[in-house]
Amino acid sequence: MLAVHASTGKREARVSWAMRDGAEFASFCWQNGSDVRRVERAWQTPTALGFQSGFAMTALLHGLPPNDNPQIDVVWMDTLSFAPWAGMLSITRLGRETQATHFGPRALEGFGLACDFPEGLEAHAPLTGQAWRDESGIVQAWLGADGSAIRLTAVN
């Protein structure tokens, strides 16, 4: 289960998964004041939850087999309302190149991501762009099609 809580401690959104009749389903529940909504949809493999962070990109690209350019169902939870939006994400390998990182030049593998969410939807920009990961699979840089950039600046 994934849950998002407001600073007041009340639950604002959650996603839970269950098997029913041999198929997996995701149940989305979100709250805005006294308005509570629920949506259930089939959760086919592979499907990913999308949110704008280097961690999300690392998880999304983890285990992607060589020469695989998949299309993945993705569900984006809106930043303000937590309402879920379902779409398709296409991933294309861009190859390897040496790039400047916070830790010096590194050989990185690039992936182009393109989401079919409508242009005006909040999720369109955060999931359309390029992710560059190092040899261990950690995304070092995200370059969004909207000009946004997320760069790894520390490791533990």
PDB file of C-alpha atoms in Angstrom:
ATOM      1  CA  MET A   1       0.000   0.000   0.000  1.00  0.00           C
ATOM      2  CA  LEU A   2       1.117   3.565  -0.717  1.00  0.00           C
ATOM      3  CA  ALA A   3      -0.371   6.316   1.452  1.00  0.00           C
ATOM      4  CA  VAL A   4       0.066  10.098   1.320  1.00  0.00           C
ATOM      5  CA  HIS A   5      -0.761  12.016   4.496  1.00  0.00           C
ATOM      6  CA  ALA A   6      -1.349  15.745   5.008  1.00  0.00           C
ATOM      7  CA  SER A   7       0.596  17.644   7.672  1.00  0.00           C
ATOM      8  CA  THR A   8      -2.499  17.322   9.886  1.00  0.00           C
ATOM      9  CA  GLY A   9      -1.987  13.559   9.945  1.00  0.00           C
ATOM     10  CA  LYS A  10      -5.180  12.634   8.107  1.00  0.00           C
ATOM     11  CA  ARG A  11      -4.903  10.409   5.062  1.00  0.00           C
ATOM     12  CA  GLU A  12      -5.190  12.339   1.798  1.00  0.00           C
ATOM     13  CA  ALA A  13      -4.639   9.492  -0.674  1.00  0.00           C
ATOM     14  CA  ARG A  14      -3.855   5.819  -0.802  1.00  0.00           C
ATOM     15  CA  VAL A  15      -3.303   3.068  -3.327  1.00  0.00           C
ATOM     16  CA  SER A  16      -3.733  -0.566  -2.391  1.00  0.00           C
ATOM     17  CA  TRP A  17      -3.431  -3.696  -4.479  1.00  0.00           C
ATOM     18  CA  ALA A  18      -5.424  -6.929  -4.336  1.00  0.00           C
ATOM     19  CA  MET A  19      -5.831 -10.151  -6.323  1.00  0.00           C
ATOM     20  CA  ARG A  20      -9.332 -11.018  -7.495  1.00  0.00           C
ATOM     21  CA  ASP A  21     -10.253 -13.848  -9.869  1.00  0.00           C
ATOM     22  CA  GLY A  22      -6.581 -14.326 -10.760  1.00  0.00           C
ATOM     23  CA  ALA A  23      -6.052 -10.682 -11.721  1.00  0.00           C
ATOM     24  CA  GLU A  24      -4.418  -7.840  -9.795  1.00  0.00           C
ATOM     25  CA  PHE A  25      -6.352  -4.639  -9.138  1.00  0.00           C
ATOM     26  CA  ALA A  26      -5.320  -1.254  -7.773  1.00  0.00           C
ATOM     27  CA  SER A  27      -7.759   0.705  -5.658  1.00  0.00           C
ATOM     28  CA  PHE A  28      -7.217   4.495  -5.546  1.00  0.00           C
ATOM     29  CA  CYS A  29      -8.860   6.534  -2.819  1.00  0.00           C
ATOM     30  CA  TRP A  30      -8.306  10.267  -2.368  1.00  0.00           C
ATOM     31  CA  GLN A  31      -9.774  12.991  -0.240  1.00  0.00           C
ATOM     32  CA  ASN A  32     -10.093  16.739  -0.662  1.00  0.00           C
ATOM     33  CA  GLY A  33     -11.823  18.197   2.403  1.00  0.00           C
ATOM     34  CA  SER A  34     -15.050  16.237   2.843  1.00  0.00           C
ATOM     35  CA  ASP A  35     -15.004  15.011  -0.779  1.00  0.00           C
ATOM     36  CA  VAL A  36     -13.834  11.370  -0.935  1.00  0.00           C
ATOM     37  CA  ARG A  37     -13.478   9.534  -4.245  1.00  0.00           C
ATOM     38  CA  ARG A  38     -12.546   5.991  -5.187  1.00  0.00           C
ATOM     39  CA  VAL A  39     -11.415   4.473  -8.478  1.00  0.00           C
ATOM     40  CA  GLU A  40     -10.450   0.882  -9.155  1.00  0.00           C
ATOM     41  CA  ARG A  41      -8.575  -0.307 -12.219  1.00  0.00           C
ATOM     42  CA  ALA A  42      -6.841  -3.443 -13.455  1.00  0.00           C
ATOM     43  CA  TRP A  43      -3.142  -3.379 -12.558  1.00  0.00           C
ATOM     44  CA  GLN A  44      -1.375  -5.105 -15.418  1.00  0.00           C
ATOM     45  CA  THR A  45       2.313  -5.959 -15.388  1.00  0.00           C
ATOM     46  CA  PRO A  46       4.273  -3.864 -15.935  1.00  0.00           C
ATOM     47  CA  THR A  47       2.620  -0.811 -14.391  1.00  0.00           C
ATOM     48  CA  ALA A  48       4.317   1.959 -12.422  1.00  0.00           C
ATOM     49  CA  LEU A  49       3.311   4.759 -10.092  1.00  0.00           C
ATOM     50  CA  GLY A  50       4.737   8.069 -11.297  1.00  0.00           C
ATOM     51  CA  PHE A  51       5.938  11.010  -9.259  1.00  0.00           C
ATOM     52  CA  GLN A  52       8.633  13.576  -9.996  1.00  0.00           C
ATOM     53  CA  SER A  53      11.861  12.469  -8.326  1.00  0.00           C
ATOM     54  CA  GLY A  54      15.153  10.789  -9.128  1.00  0.00           C
ATOM     55  CA  PHE A  55      14.045   7.915  -6.893  1.00  0.00           C
ATOM     56  CA  ALA A  56      10.935   7.345  -9.025  1.00  0.00           C
ATOM     57  CA  MET A  57      13.022   7.289 -12.199  1.00  0.00           C
ATOM     58  CA  THR A  58      15.536   4.854 -10.649  1.00  0.00           C
ATOM     59  CA  ALA A  59      12.692   2.534  -9.604  1.00  0.00           C
ATOM     60  CA  LEU A  60      11.012   2.848 -13.010  1.00  0.00           C
ATOM     61  CA  LEU A  61      14.164   1.918 -14.948  1.00  0.00           C
ATOM     62  CA  HIS A  62      15.392  -0.757 -12.507  1.00  0.00           C
ATOM     63  CA  GLY A  63      15.729  -4.178 -14.090  1.00  0.00           C
ATOM     64  CA  LEU A  64      15.008  -2.985 -17.620  1.00  0.00           C
ATOM     65  CA  PRO A  65      16.558  -5.685 -19.828  1.00  0.00           C
ATOM     66  CA  PRO A  66      19.192  -4.675 -22.419  1.00  0.00           C
ATOM     67  CA  ASN A  67      17.727  -3.666 -25.783  1.00  0.00           C
ATOM     68  CA  ASP A  68      14.221  -3.520 -24.311  1.00  0.00           C
ATOM     69  CA  ASN A  69      12.166  -0.446 -25.274  1.00  0.00           C
ATOM     70  CA  PRO A  70       8.925  -1.112 -23.405  1.00  0.00           C
ATOM     71  CA  GLN A  71       5.628   0.647 -23.134  1.00  0.00           C
ATOM     72  CA  ILE A  72       4.462   0.692 -19.526  1.00  0.00           C
ATOM     73  CA  ASP A  73       1.101   1.566 -18.014  1.00  0.00           C
ATOM     74  CA  VAL A  74       1.710   4.398 -15.559  1.00  0.00           C
ATOM     75  CA  VAL A  75      -0.531   5.981 -12.965  1.00  0.00           C
ATOM     76  CA  TRP A  76       0.270   9.534 -11.914  1.00  0.00           C
ATOM     77  CA  MET A  77      -1.151  10.905  -8.685  1.00  0.00           C
ATOM     78  CA  ASP A  78      -1.906  14.636  -9.067  1.00  0.00           C
ATOM     79  CA  THR A  79       0.241  16.757  -6.726  1.00  0.00           C
ATOM     80  CA  LEU A  80      -2.647  18.819  -5.321  1.00  0.00           C
ATOM     81  CA  SER A  81      -5.716  16.600  -5.446  1.00  0.00           C
ATOM     82  CA  PHE A  82      -3.969  13.174  -5.504  1.00  0.00           C
ATOM     83  CA  ALA A  83      -6.455  12.141  -8.196  1.00  0.00           C
ATOM     84  CA  PRO A  84      -5.020   9.284 -10.307  1.00  0.00           C
ATOM     85  CA  TRP A  85      -4.468   9.608 -14.060  1.00  0.00           C
ATOM     86  CA  ALA A  86      -3.707   6.497 -16.102  1.00  0.00           C
ATOM     87  CA  GLY A  87      -1.616   6.617 -19.253  1.00  0.00           C
ATOM     88  CA  MET A  88       1.048   4.875 -21.289  1.00  0.00           C
ATOM     89  CA  LEU A  89       4.771   5.585 -20.937  1.00  0.00           C
ATOM     90  CA  SER A  90       7.168   4.715 -23.774  1.00  0.00           C
ATOM     91  CA  ILE A  91      10.817   4.173 -22.878  1.00  0.00           C
ATOM     92  CA  THR A  92      13.561   4.380 -25.520  1.00  0.00           C
ATOM     93  CA  ARG A  93      17.238   3.651 -24.906  1.00  0.00           C
ATOM     94  CA  LEU A  94      19.470   6.568 -25.906  1.00  0.00           C
ATOM     95  CA  GLY A  95      22.791   4.747 -25.503  1.00  0.00           C
ATOM     96  CA  ARG A  96      25.809   5.507 -23.341  1.00  0.00           C
ATOM     97  CA  GLU A  97      27.864   8.673 -23.130  1.00  0.00           C
ATOM     98  CA  THR A  98      30.181  10.405 -20.704  1.00  0.00           C
ATOM     99  CA  GLN A  99      28.494  13.297 -18.924  1.00  0.00           C
ATOM    100  CA  ALA A 100      29.516  15.748 -16.232  1.00  0.00           C
ATOM    101  CA  THR A 101      27.952  14.874 -12.865  1.00  0.00           C
ATOM    102  CA  HIS A 102      28.263  16.261  -9.348  1.00  0.00           C
ATOM    103  CA  PHE A 103      30.855  13.509  -8.789  1.00  0.00           C
ATOM    104  CA  GLY A 104      32.914  14.251 -11.937  1.00  0.00           C
ATOM    105  CA  PRO A 105      32.640  12.774 -15.451  1.00  0.00           C
ATOM    106  CA  ARG A 106      30.739   9.473 -15.527  1.00  0.00           C
ATOM    107  CA  ALA A 107      29.677   7.040 -18.238  1.00  0.00           C
ATOM    108  CA  LEU A 108      25.867   7.166 -18.125  1.00  0.00           C
ATOM    109  CA  GLU A 109      23.151   5.249 -19.924  1.00  0.00           C
ATOM    110  CA  GLY A 110      20.281   7.387 -21.220  1.00  0.00           C
ATOM    111  CA  PHE A 111      16.578   6.692 -21.583  1.00  0.00           C
ATOM    112  CA  GLY A 112      13.984   8.808 -23.355  1.00  0.00           C
ATOM    113  CA  LEU A 113      10.581   8.789 -21.689  1.00  0.00           C
ATOM    114  CA  ALA A 114       7.414   9.944 -23.442  1.00  0.00           C
ATOM    115  CA  CYS A 115       4.016   9.887 -21.777  1.00  0.00           C
ATOM    116  CA  ASP A 116       0.692  10.026 -23.591  1.00  0.00           C
ATOM    117  CA  PHE A 117      -1.069  12.099 -20.907  1.00  0.00           C
ATOM    118  CA  PRO A 118      -2.850  15.142 -22.394  1.00  0.00           C
ATOM    119  CA  GLU A 119      -0.543  18.163 -22.859  1.00  0.00           C
ATOM    120  CA  GLY A 120      -2.311  20.317 -20.272  1.00  0.00           C
ATOM    121  CA  LEU A 121      -2.255  17.645 -17.571  1.00  0.00           C
ATOM    122  CA  GLU A 122       0.215  18.121 -14.703  1.00  0.00           C
ATOM    123  CA  ALA A 123       1.727  14.649 -15.241  1.00  0.00           C
ATOM    124  CA  HIS A 124       2.666  15.233 -18.896  1.00  0.00           C
ATOM    125  CA  ALA A 125       5.841  17.245 -18.272  1.00  0.00           C
ATOM    126  CA  PRO A 126       7.272  15.349 -15.267  1.00  0.00           C
ATOM    127  CA  LEU A 127       7.223  12.043 -17.162  1.00  0.00           C
ATOM    128  CA  THR A 128       8.444  13.280 -20.551  1.00  0.00           C
ATOM    129  CA  GLY A 129      12.184  13.801 -20.947  1.00  0.00           C
ATOM    130  CA  GLN A 130      15.487  11.980 -20.458  1.00  0.00           C
ATOM    131  CA  ALA A 131      16.800   9.969 -17.500  1.00  0.00           C
ATOM    132  CA  TRP A 132      20.545   9.219 -17.266  1.00  0.00           C
ATOM    133  CA  ARG A 133      21.658   6.421 -14.923  1.00  0.00           C
ATOM    134  CA  ASP A 134      25.095   5.227 -13.812  1.00  0.00           C
ATOM    135  CA  GLU A 135      26.504   1.679 -13.937  1.00  0.00           C
ATOM    136  CA  SER A 136      24.806   0.803 -10.630  1.00  0.00           C
ATOM    137  CA  GLY A 137      21.377   1.852 -11.985  1.00  0.00           C
ATOM    138  CA  ILE A 138      20.995   5.064  -9.969  1.00  0.00           C
ATOM    139  CA  VAL A 139      19.584   7.966 -11.983  1.00  0.00           C
ATOM    140  CA  GLN A 140      22.166  10.772 -11.918  1.00  0.00           C
ATOM    141  CA  ALA A 141      20.128  13.262 -13.960  1.00  0.00           C
ATOM    142  CA  TRP A 142      16.567  13.842 -15.144  1.00  0.00           C
ATOM    143  CA  LEU A 143      16.143  16.365 -17.950  1.00  0.00           C
ATOM    144  CA  GLY A 144      12.465  17.151 -18.439  1.00  0.00           C
ATOM    145  CA  ALA A 145      11.012  18.160 -21.783  1.00  0.00           C
ATOM    146  CA  ASP A 146       9.653  21.242 -19.984  1.00  0.00           C
ATOM    147  CA  GLY A 147      13.210  22.395 -19.128  1.00  0.00           C
ATOM    148  CA  SER A 148      13.172  21.054 -15.571  1.00  0.00           C
ATOM    149  CA  ALA A 149      16.214  19.186 -14.277  1.00  0.00           C
ATOM    150  CA  ILE A 150      16.876  16.980 -11.276  1.00  0.00           C
ATOM    151  CA  ARG A 151      20.496  16.039 -10.542  1.00  0.00           C
ATOM    152  CA  LEU A 152      21.891  13.696  -7.909  1.00  0.00           C
ATOM    153  CA  THR A 153      24.128  15.690  -5.562  1.00  0.00           C
ATOM    154  CA  ALA A 154      24.730  13.271  -2.667  1.00  0.00           C
ATOM    155  CA  VAL A 155      24.980   9.550  -1.995  1.00  0.00           C
ATOM    156  CA  ASN A 156      24.901   7.614   1.249  1.00  0.00           C
TER     157      ASN A 156
END
